[in-house]
Coordinates of C-alpha atoms and ligand atoms in Angstrom, one line a residue:
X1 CA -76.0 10.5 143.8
X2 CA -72.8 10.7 146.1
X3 CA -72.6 11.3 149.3
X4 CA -69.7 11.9 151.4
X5 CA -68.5 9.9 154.0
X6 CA -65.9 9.7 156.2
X7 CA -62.8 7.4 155.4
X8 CA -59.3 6.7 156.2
X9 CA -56.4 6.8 156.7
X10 CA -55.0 8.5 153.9
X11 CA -51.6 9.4 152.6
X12 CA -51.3 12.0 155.3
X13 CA -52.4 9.5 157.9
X14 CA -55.9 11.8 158.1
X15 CA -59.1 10.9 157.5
X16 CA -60.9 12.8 154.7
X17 CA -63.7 12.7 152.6
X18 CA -64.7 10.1 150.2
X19 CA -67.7 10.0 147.8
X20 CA -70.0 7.7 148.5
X21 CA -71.7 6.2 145.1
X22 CA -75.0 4.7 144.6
X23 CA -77.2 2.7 142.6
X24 CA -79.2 4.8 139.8
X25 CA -82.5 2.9 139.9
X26 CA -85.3 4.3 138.0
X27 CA -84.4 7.6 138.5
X28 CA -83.5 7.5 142.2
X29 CA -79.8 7.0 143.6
X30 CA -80.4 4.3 145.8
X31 CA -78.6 1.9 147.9
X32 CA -77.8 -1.6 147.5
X33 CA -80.9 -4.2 149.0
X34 CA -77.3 -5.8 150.4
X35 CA -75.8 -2.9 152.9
X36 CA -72.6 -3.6 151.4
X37 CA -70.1 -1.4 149.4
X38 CA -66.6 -1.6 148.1
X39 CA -64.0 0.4 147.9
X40 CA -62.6 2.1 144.1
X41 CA -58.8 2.7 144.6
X42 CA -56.3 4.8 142.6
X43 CA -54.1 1.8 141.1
X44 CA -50.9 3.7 140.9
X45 CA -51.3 4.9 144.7
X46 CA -53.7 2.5 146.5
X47 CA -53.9 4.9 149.6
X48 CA -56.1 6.5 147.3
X49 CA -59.8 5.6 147.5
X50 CA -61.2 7.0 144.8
X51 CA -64.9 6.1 145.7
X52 CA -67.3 3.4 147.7
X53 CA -69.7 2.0 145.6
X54 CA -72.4 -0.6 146.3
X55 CA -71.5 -4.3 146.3
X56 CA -75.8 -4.8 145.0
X57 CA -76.8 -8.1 145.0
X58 CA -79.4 -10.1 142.9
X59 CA -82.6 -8.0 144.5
X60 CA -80.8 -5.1 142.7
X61 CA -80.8 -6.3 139.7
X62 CA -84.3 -7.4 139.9
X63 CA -85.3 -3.6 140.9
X64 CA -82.9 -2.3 138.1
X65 CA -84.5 -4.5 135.4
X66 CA -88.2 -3.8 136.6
X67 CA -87.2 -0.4 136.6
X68 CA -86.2 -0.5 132.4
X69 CA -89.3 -3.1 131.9
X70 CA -91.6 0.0 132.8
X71 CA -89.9 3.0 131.4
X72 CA -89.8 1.3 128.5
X73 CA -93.7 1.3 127.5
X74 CA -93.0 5.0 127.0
X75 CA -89.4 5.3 125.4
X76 CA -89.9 3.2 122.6
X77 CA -92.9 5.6 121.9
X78 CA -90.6 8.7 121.8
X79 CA -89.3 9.2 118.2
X80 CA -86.1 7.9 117.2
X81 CA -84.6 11.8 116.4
X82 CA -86.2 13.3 119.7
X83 CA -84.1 10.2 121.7
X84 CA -81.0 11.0 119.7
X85 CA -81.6 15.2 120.4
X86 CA -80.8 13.6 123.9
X87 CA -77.9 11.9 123.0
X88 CA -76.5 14.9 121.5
X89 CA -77.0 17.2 124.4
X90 CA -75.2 14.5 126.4
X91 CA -72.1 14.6 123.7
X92 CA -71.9 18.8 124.4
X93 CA -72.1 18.6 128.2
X94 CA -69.3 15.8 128.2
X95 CA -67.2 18.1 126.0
X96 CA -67.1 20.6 128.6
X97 CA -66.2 17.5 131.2
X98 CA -63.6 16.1 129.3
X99 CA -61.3 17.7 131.7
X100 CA -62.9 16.4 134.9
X101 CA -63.9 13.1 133.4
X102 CA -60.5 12.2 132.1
X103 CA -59.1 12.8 135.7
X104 CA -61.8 10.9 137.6
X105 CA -60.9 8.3 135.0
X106 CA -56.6 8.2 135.5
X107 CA -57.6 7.8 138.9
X108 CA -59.6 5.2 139.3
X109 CA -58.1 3.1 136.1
X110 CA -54.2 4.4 135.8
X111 CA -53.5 5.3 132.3
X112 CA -52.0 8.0 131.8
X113 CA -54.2 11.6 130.8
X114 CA -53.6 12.0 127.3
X115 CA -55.3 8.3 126.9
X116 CA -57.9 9.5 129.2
X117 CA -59.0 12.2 127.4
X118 CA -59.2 10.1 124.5
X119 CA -61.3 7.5 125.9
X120 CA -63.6 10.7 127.1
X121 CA -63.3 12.1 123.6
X122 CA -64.5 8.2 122.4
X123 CA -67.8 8.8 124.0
X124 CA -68.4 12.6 122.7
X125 CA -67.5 11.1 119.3
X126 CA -70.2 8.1 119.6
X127 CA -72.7 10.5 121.0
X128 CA -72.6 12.3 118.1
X129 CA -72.5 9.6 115.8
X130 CA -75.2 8.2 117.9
X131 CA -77.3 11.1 117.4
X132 CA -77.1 11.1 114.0
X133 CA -78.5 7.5 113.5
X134 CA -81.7 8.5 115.1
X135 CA -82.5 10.8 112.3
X136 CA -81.6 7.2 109.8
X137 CA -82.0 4.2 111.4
X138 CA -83.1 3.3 107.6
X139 CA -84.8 -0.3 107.0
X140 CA -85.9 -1.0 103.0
X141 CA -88.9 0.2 101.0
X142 CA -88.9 -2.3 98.4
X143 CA -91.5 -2.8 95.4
X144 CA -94.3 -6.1 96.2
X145 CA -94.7 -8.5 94.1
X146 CA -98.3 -8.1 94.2
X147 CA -100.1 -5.3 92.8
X148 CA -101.6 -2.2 95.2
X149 CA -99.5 -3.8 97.7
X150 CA -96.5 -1.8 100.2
X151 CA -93.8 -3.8 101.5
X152 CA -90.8 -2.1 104.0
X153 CA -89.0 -3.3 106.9
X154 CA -88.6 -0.9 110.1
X155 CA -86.7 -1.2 113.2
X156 CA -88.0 -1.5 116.2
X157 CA -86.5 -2.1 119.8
X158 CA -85.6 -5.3 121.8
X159 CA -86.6 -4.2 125.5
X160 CA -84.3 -4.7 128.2
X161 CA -80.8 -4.4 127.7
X162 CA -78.0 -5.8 130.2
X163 CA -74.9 -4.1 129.9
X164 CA -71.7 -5.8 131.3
X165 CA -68.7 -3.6 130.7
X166 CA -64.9 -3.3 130.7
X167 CA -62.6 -1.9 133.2
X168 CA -59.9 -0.6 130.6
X169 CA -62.2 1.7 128.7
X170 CA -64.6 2.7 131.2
X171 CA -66.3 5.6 129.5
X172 CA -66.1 4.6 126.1
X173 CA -67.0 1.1 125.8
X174 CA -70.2 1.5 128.0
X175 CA -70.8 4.8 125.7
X176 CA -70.5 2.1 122.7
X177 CA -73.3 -0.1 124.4
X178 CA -75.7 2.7 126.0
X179 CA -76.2 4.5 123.4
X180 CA -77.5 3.1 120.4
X181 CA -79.3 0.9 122.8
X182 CA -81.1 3.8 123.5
X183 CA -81.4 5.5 120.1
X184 CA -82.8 2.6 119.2
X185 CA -85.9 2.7 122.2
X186 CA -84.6 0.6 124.3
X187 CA -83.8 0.5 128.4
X188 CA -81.1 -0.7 129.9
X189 CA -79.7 -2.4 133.2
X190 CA -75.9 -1.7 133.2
X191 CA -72.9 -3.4 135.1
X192 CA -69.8 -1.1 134.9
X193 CA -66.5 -3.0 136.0
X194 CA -66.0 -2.8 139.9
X195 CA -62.2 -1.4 139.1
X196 CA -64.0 1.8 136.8
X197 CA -68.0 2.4 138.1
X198 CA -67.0 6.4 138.4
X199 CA -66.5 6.8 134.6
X200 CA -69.7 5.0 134.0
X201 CA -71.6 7.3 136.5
X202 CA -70.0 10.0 134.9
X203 CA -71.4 9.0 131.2
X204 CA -74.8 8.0 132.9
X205 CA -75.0 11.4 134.9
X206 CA -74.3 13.1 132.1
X207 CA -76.8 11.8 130.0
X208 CA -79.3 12.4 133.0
X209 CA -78.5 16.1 133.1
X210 CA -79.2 16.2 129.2
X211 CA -82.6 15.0 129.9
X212 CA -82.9 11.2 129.6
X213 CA -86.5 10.1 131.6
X214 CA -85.9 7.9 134.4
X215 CA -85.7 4.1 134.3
X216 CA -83.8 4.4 131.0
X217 CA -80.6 3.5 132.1
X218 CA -80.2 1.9 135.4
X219 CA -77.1 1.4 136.7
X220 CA -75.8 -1.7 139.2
X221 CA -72.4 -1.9 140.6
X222 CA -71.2 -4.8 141.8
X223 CA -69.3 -8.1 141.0
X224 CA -69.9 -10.9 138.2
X225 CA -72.1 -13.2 140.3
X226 CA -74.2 -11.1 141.9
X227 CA -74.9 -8.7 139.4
X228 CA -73.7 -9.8 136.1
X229 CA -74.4 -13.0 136.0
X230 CA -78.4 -12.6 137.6
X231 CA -78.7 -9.7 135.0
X232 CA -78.0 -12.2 131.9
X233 CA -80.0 -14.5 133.3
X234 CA -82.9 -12.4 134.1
X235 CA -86.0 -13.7 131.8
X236 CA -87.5 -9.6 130.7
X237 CA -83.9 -8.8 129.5
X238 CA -83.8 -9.3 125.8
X239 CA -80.4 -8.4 124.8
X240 CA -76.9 -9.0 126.8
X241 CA -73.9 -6.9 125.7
X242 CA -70.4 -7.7 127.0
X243 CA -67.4 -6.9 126.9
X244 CA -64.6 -8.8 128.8
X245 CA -62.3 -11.9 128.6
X246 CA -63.3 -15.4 126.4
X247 CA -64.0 -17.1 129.9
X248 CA -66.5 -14.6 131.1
X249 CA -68.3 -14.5 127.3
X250 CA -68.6 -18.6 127.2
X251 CA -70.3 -18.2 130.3
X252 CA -72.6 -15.6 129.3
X253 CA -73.3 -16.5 125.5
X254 CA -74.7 -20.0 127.1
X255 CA -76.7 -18.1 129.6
X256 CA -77.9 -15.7 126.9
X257 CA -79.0 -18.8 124.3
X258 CA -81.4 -20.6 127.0
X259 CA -83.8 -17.7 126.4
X260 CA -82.8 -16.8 122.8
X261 CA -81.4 -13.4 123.5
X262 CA -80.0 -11.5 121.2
X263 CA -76.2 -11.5 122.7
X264 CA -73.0 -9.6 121.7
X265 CA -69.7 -10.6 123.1
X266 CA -66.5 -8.6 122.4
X267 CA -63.6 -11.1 124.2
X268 CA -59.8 -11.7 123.6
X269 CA -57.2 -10.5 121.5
X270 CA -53.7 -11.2 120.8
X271 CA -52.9 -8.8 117.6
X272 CA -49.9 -9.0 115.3
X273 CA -48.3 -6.5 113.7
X274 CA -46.5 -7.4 110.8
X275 CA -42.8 -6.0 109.7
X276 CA -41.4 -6.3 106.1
X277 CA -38.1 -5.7 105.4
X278 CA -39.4 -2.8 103.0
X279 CA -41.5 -0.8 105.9
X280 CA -40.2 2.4 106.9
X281 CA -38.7 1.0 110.1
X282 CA -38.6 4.7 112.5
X283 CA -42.5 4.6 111.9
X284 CA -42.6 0.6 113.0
X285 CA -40.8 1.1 115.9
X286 CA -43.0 4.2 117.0
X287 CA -46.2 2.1 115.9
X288 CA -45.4 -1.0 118.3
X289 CA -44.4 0.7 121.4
X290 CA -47.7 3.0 120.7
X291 CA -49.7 -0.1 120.6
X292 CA -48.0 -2.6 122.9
X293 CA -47.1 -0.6 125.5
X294 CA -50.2 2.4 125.0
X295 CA -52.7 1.7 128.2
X296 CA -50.2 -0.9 129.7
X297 CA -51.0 -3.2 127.3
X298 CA -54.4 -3.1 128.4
X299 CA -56.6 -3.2 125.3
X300 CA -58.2 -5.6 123.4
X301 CA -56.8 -4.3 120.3
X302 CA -53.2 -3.8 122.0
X303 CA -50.4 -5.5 119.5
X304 CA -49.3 -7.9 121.7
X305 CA -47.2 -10.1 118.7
X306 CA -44.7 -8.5 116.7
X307 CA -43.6 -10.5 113.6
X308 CA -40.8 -9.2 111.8
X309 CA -39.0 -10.1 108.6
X310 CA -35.5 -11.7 109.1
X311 CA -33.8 -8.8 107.0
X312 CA -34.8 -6.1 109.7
X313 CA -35.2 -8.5 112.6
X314 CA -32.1 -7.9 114.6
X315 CA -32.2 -3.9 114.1
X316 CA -35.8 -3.7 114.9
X317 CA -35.5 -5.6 118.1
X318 CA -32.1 -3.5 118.8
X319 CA -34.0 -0.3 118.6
X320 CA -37.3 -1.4 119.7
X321 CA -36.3 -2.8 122.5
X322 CA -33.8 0.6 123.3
X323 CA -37.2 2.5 123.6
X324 CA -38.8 0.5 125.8
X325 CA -36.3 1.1 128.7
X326 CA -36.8 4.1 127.7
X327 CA -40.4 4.9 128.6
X328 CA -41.5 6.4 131.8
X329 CA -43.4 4.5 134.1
X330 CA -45.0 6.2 136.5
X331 CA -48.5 8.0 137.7
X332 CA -50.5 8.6 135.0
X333 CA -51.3 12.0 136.7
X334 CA -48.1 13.2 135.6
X335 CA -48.3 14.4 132.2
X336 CA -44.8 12.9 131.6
X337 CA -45.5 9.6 132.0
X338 CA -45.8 7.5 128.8
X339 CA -47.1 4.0 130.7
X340 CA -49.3 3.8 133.4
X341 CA -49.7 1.2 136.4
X342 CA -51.4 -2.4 135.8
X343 CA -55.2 -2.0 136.7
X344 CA -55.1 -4.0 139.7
X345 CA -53.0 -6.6 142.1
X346 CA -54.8 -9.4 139.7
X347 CA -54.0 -8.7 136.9
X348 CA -50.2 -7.6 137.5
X349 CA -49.7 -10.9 139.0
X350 CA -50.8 -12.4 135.4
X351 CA -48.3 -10.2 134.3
X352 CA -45.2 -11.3 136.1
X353 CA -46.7 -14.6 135.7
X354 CA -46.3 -14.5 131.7
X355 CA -42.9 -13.1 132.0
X356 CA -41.8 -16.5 134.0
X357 CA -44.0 -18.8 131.5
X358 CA -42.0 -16.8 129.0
X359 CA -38.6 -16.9 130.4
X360 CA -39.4 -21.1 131.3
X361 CA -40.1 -21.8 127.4
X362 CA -37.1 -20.4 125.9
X363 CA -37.9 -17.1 124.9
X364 CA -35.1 -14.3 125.0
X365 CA -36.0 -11.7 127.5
X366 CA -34.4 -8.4 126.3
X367 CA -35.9 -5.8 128.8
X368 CA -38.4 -5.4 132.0
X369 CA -40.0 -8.3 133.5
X370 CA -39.8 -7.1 137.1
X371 CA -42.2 -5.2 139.3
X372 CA -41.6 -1.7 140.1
X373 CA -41.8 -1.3 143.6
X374 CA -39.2 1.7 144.8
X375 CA -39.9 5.4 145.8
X376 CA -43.6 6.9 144.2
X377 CA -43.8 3.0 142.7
X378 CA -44.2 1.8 146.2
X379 CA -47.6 1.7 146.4
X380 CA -49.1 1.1 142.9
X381 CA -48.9 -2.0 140.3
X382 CA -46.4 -0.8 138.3
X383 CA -43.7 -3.0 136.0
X384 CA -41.4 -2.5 133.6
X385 CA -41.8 -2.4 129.7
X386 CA -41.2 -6.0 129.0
X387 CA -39.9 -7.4 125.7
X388 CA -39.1 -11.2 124.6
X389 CA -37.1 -11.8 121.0
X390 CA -36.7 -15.2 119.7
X391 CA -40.3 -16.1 120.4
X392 CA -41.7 -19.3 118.8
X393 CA -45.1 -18.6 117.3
X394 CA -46.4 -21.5 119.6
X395 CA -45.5 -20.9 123.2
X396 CA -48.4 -19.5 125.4
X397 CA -46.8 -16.2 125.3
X398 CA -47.1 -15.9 121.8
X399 CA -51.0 -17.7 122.1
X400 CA -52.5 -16.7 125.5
X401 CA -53.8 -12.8 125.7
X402 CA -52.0 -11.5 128.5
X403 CA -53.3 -7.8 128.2
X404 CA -50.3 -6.0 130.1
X405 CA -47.1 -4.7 128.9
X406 CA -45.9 -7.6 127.6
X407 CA -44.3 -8.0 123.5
X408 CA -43.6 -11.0 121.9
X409 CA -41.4 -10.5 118.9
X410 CA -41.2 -13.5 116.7
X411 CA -39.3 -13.6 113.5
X412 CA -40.2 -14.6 109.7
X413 CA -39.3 -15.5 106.2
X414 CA -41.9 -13.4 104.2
X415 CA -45.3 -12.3 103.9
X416 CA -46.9 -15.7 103.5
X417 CA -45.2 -17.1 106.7
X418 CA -46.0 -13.8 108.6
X419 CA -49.6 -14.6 107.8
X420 CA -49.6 -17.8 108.4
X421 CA -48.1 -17.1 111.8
X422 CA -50.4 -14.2 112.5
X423 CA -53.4 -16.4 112.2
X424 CA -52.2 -19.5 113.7
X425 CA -54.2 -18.4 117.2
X426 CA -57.1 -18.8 118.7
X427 CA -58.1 -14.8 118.2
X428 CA -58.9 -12.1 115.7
X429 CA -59.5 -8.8 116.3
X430 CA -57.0 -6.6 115.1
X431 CA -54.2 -6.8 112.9
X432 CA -51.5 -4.8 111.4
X433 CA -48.3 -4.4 108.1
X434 CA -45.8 -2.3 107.7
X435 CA -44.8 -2.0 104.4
X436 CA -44.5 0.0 101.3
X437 CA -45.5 -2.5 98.8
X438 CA -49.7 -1.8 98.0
X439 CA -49.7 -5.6 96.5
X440 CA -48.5 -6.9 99.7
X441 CA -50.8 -4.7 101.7
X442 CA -53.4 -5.7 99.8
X443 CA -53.1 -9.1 100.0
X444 CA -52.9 -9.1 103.9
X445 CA -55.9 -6.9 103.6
X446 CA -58.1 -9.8 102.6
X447 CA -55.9 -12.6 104.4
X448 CA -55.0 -11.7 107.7
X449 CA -58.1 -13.3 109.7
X450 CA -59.1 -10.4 112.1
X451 CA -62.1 -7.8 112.1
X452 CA -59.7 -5.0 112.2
X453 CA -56.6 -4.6 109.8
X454 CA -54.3 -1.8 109.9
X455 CA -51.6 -0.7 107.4
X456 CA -48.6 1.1 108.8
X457 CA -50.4 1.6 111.6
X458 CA -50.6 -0.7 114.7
X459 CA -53.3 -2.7 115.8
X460 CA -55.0 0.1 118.4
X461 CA -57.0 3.0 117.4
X462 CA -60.1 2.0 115.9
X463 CA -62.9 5.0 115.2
X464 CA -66.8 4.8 116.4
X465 CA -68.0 5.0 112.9
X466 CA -66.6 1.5 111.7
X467 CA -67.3 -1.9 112.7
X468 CA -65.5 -2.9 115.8
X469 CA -65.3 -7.0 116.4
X470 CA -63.4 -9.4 115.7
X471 CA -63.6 -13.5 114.2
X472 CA -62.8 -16.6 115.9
X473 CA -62.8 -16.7 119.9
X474 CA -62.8 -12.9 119.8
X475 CA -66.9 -13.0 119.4
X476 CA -70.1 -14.1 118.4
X477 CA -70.0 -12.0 115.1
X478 CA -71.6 -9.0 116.0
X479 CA -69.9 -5.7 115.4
X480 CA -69.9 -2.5 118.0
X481 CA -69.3 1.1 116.7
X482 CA -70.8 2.2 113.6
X483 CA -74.1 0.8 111.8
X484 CA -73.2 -3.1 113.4
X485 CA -74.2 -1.6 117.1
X486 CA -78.0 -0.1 115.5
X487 CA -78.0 -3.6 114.0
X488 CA -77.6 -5.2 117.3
X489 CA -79.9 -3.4 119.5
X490 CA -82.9 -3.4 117.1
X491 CA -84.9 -6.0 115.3
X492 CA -86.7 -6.0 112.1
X493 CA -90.6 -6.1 111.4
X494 CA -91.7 -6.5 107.9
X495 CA -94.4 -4.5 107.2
X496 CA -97.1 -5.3 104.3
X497 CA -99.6 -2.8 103.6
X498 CA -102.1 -4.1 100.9
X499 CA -104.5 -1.1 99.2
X500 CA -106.1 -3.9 96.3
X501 CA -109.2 -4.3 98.9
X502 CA -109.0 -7.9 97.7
X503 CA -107.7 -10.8 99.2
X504 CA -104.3 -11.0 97.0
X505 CA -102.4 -14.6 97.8
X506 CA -98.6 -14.2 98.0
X507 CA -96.8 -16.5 95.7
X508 CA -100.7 -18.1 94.3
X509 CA -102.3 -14.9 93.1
X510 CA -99.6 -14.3 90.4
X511 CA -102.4 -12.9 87.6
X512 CA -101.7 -15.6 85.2
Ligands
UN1_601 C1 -60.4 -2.3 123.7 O1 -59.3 -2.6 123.5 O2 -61.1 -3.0 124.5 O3 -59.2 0.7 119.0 C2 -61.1 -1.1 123.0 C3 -58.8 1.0 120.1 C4 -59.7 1.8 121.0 C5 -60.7 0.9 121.6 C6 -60.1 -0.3 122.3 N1 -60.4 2.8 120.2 O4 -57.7 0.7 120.5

């Protein structure tokens, strides 16, 4: 799959080896129809080239996609349980990688190990999981009206899947996509994130040396026109799964609907957590730097809004905002560093931009804001924790998602005016209270509009075995992890078997 070629210069001005990636194409690692590549680099040291890896083009996809048309005439024949004993291999092997993988992973992506291992551990946990739905997969036996008659429902697989995947949890999210596809007896064309394709060859590879057949899962690497956007489009795939920002999913949901296809979108985010006066406040403050500043602010999920009740306002900001300067940026390499690098030069740009949007509307900067650029910062995207107080629920940096390290604590009355604020946005995907009154957590339970809601917890952390989604602009409805992703990747057949050898009318022949 990788061969090495020669690059440079590198940090010590010599030229050394770099892997060379390719396309996994029906079993073969292949190059792209385009002779191009790219280059991977390390984001917190961009002397660092992590990897080249095709830049594939449109033919690619088109050999990808043949690839998983074929291969699936004999996987959907395998049974469900000897697919998921696959699966399960795969989840053993990666445990013994989780070392490896977690490093590849820092280095091509930034955060820091601990999270890296996690999002490793993400993937072993959905593998198993995984597994275990191929022994249920259950669809109804339920009693005909008619007599001598059977009646069930049974899953069966879509076909083609096209997987278009994130770059801020590059092992875990495609492991959330690939596998129930394939549990389910499907094939599938996958488009890892050009800032993360190593941790998706690492997943794929792995599942490979468990045993999966070839043309199963095809990977292409590549950018959004060439590859993802030809792979939605293409006419034998029946499903599209994707993960990424609300721009890229209203381009891909209307792409998906010409031809029907069953489509999952997992998009924005811009999560509250909620403060009462009555919350145990050491455990609040812990709980939003976890999930505000935890992967640079980089997730989906990542609490991003802060709403805090006036009698606690001014000491939570006073100590929230003292930990912040406190964390250490730095390399995620180092196993002392607490926040990582932005993934690219992109998307740190969006983040200095917010902190100017923010500064231009009012809002009270109270730490970071700056880009780090001195010493071992020098040459990585790295900025400072950055916290705004005073933020009115209705500026853009209380609206837009700006997925870096970026906090926007806004104040409130009480419960009902933290809810109302919390859901006064465009998203909803996670959500979160502190507070020690059940009533109270109860009632944000059903209110707060989100697919995720957490009590005295913050908004990130979500397990494989629940439904992971969210409501408004964050999705089209459908749900990852748990039962939601067998759902997605299969379809139902009614079955009737009659045994009356008579011709018995539904709703006609009633025996009256
Ligand atoms: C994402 O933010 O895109 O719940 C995924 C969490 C992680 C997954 C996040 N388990 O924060």
């Amino acid at each position: 799959m990788a061969t090495d070629v020669l690059t440079g210069p590198t940090i010590l001005g010599t030229a050394t080896r770099t892997k060379a990636y390719k396309n996994l194409i029906d079993g073969e690692w292949v190059e792209s129809s385009t002779g191009e590549t790219f280059e991977n680099r390390n984001p917190a040291d961009t002397r660092d080239v992590v990897g080249i890896f095709q830049k594939s083009g449109p033919a690619d996809v088109e050999a990808a996609v043949e690839a998983a048309k074929h291969a699936f005439k004999k996987w959907r024949l395998v049974p469900a349980p000897r697919r998921a004993e696959i699966v399960y291999r795969a989840a053993e092997i990666l445990q013994g990688s989780k070392e490896e993988f977690a490093r590849d992973m820092t280095r091509e992506m930034g955060k820091v190990l601990d999270e890296t291992r996690g999002d490793v551990q993400e993937a072993v946990d959905t593998a198993y999981y995984m597994a275990g739905e191929g022994r249920r997969m259950f669809g109804p036996t339920t009693p005909s009206e008619l007599p001598n008659k059977f009646a069930m429902a049974i899953r069966q697989p879509l076909g083609v899947c096209g997987l278009i995947t994130p770059w801020n949890f590059p092992m875990a999210i495609p492991s959330w996509k690939l596998l129930p596809a394939i549990v389910c007896g499907n094939t599938c064309v996958i488009k890892p994130a050009q800032d993360t394709p190593l941790s998706t060859f690492n997943l794929v590879r792995t599942l490979v040396d468990a045993g999966l057949p070839k043309g199963v899962i095809n990977i292409v690497t590549g950018f959004g026109p060439e590859v993802g956007g030809p792979l939605s489009e293409h006419p034998d795939v029946k499903a599209v799964s994707l993960t990424g920002s609300s721009a890229v999913g209203r381009i891909v949901g209307q792409t998906a609907a010409k031809r029907f296809k069953h489509c999952s979108l997992e998009l924005g985010g811009k999560n509250p957590m909620i403060v009462l006066d009555d919350a145990n406040l050491d455990l609040a403050i812990e709980g939003g730097l976890w999930g505000g500043f935890g992967t640079t602010g980089q997730r989906c999920t990542a609490t991003s809004r802060i709403i805090v009740q006036k009698g606690v306002y001014g000491e939570f900001i006073e100590r929230y905002v003292e930990r912040a300067r406190a964390l250490k940026v730095g390399n995620g390499m180092d196993e002392e560093t607490q926040m990582g690098p932005a993934v690219n030069e992109n998307q740190l740009a969006t983040d200095l931009r917010y902190v100017d949007i923010g500064k231009a509307e009012g809002a009270r900067l109270k730490c970071g804001g700056n880009r780090l650029t001195s010493g071992d910062y020098a040459h990585g995207f790295f900025m400072e924790p950055t916290v705004f107080a005073d933020v009115d629920p209705k500026m853009r940096i209380a609206q837009e998602e700006i997925f870096g390290p970026v906090v926007s604590i806004i104040p409130c009355e009480d419960l009902e005016d933290a809810i109302e604020i919390a859901n006064n946005i465009e998203y909803g995907l996670s959500s979160s209270l502190y507070t020690k009154d059940v009533n109270k957590a109860f009632s944000a339970m059903r209110d707060l509009e989100a697919g995720i809601t957490y009590i005295n917890a913050p908004t990130i952390g979500a397990e494989v075995h629940l439904p992971f989604g969210g409501v408004k602009s964050t999705g089209n409805g459908h749900r990852e992890g748990g039962v939601g992703a067998i759902d997605f990747f299969s379809q139902w057949k009614a079955v009737y078997v009659d045994y009356s050898d008579t011709l018995q009318r539904a709703q006609i022949d009633r025996g009256e």
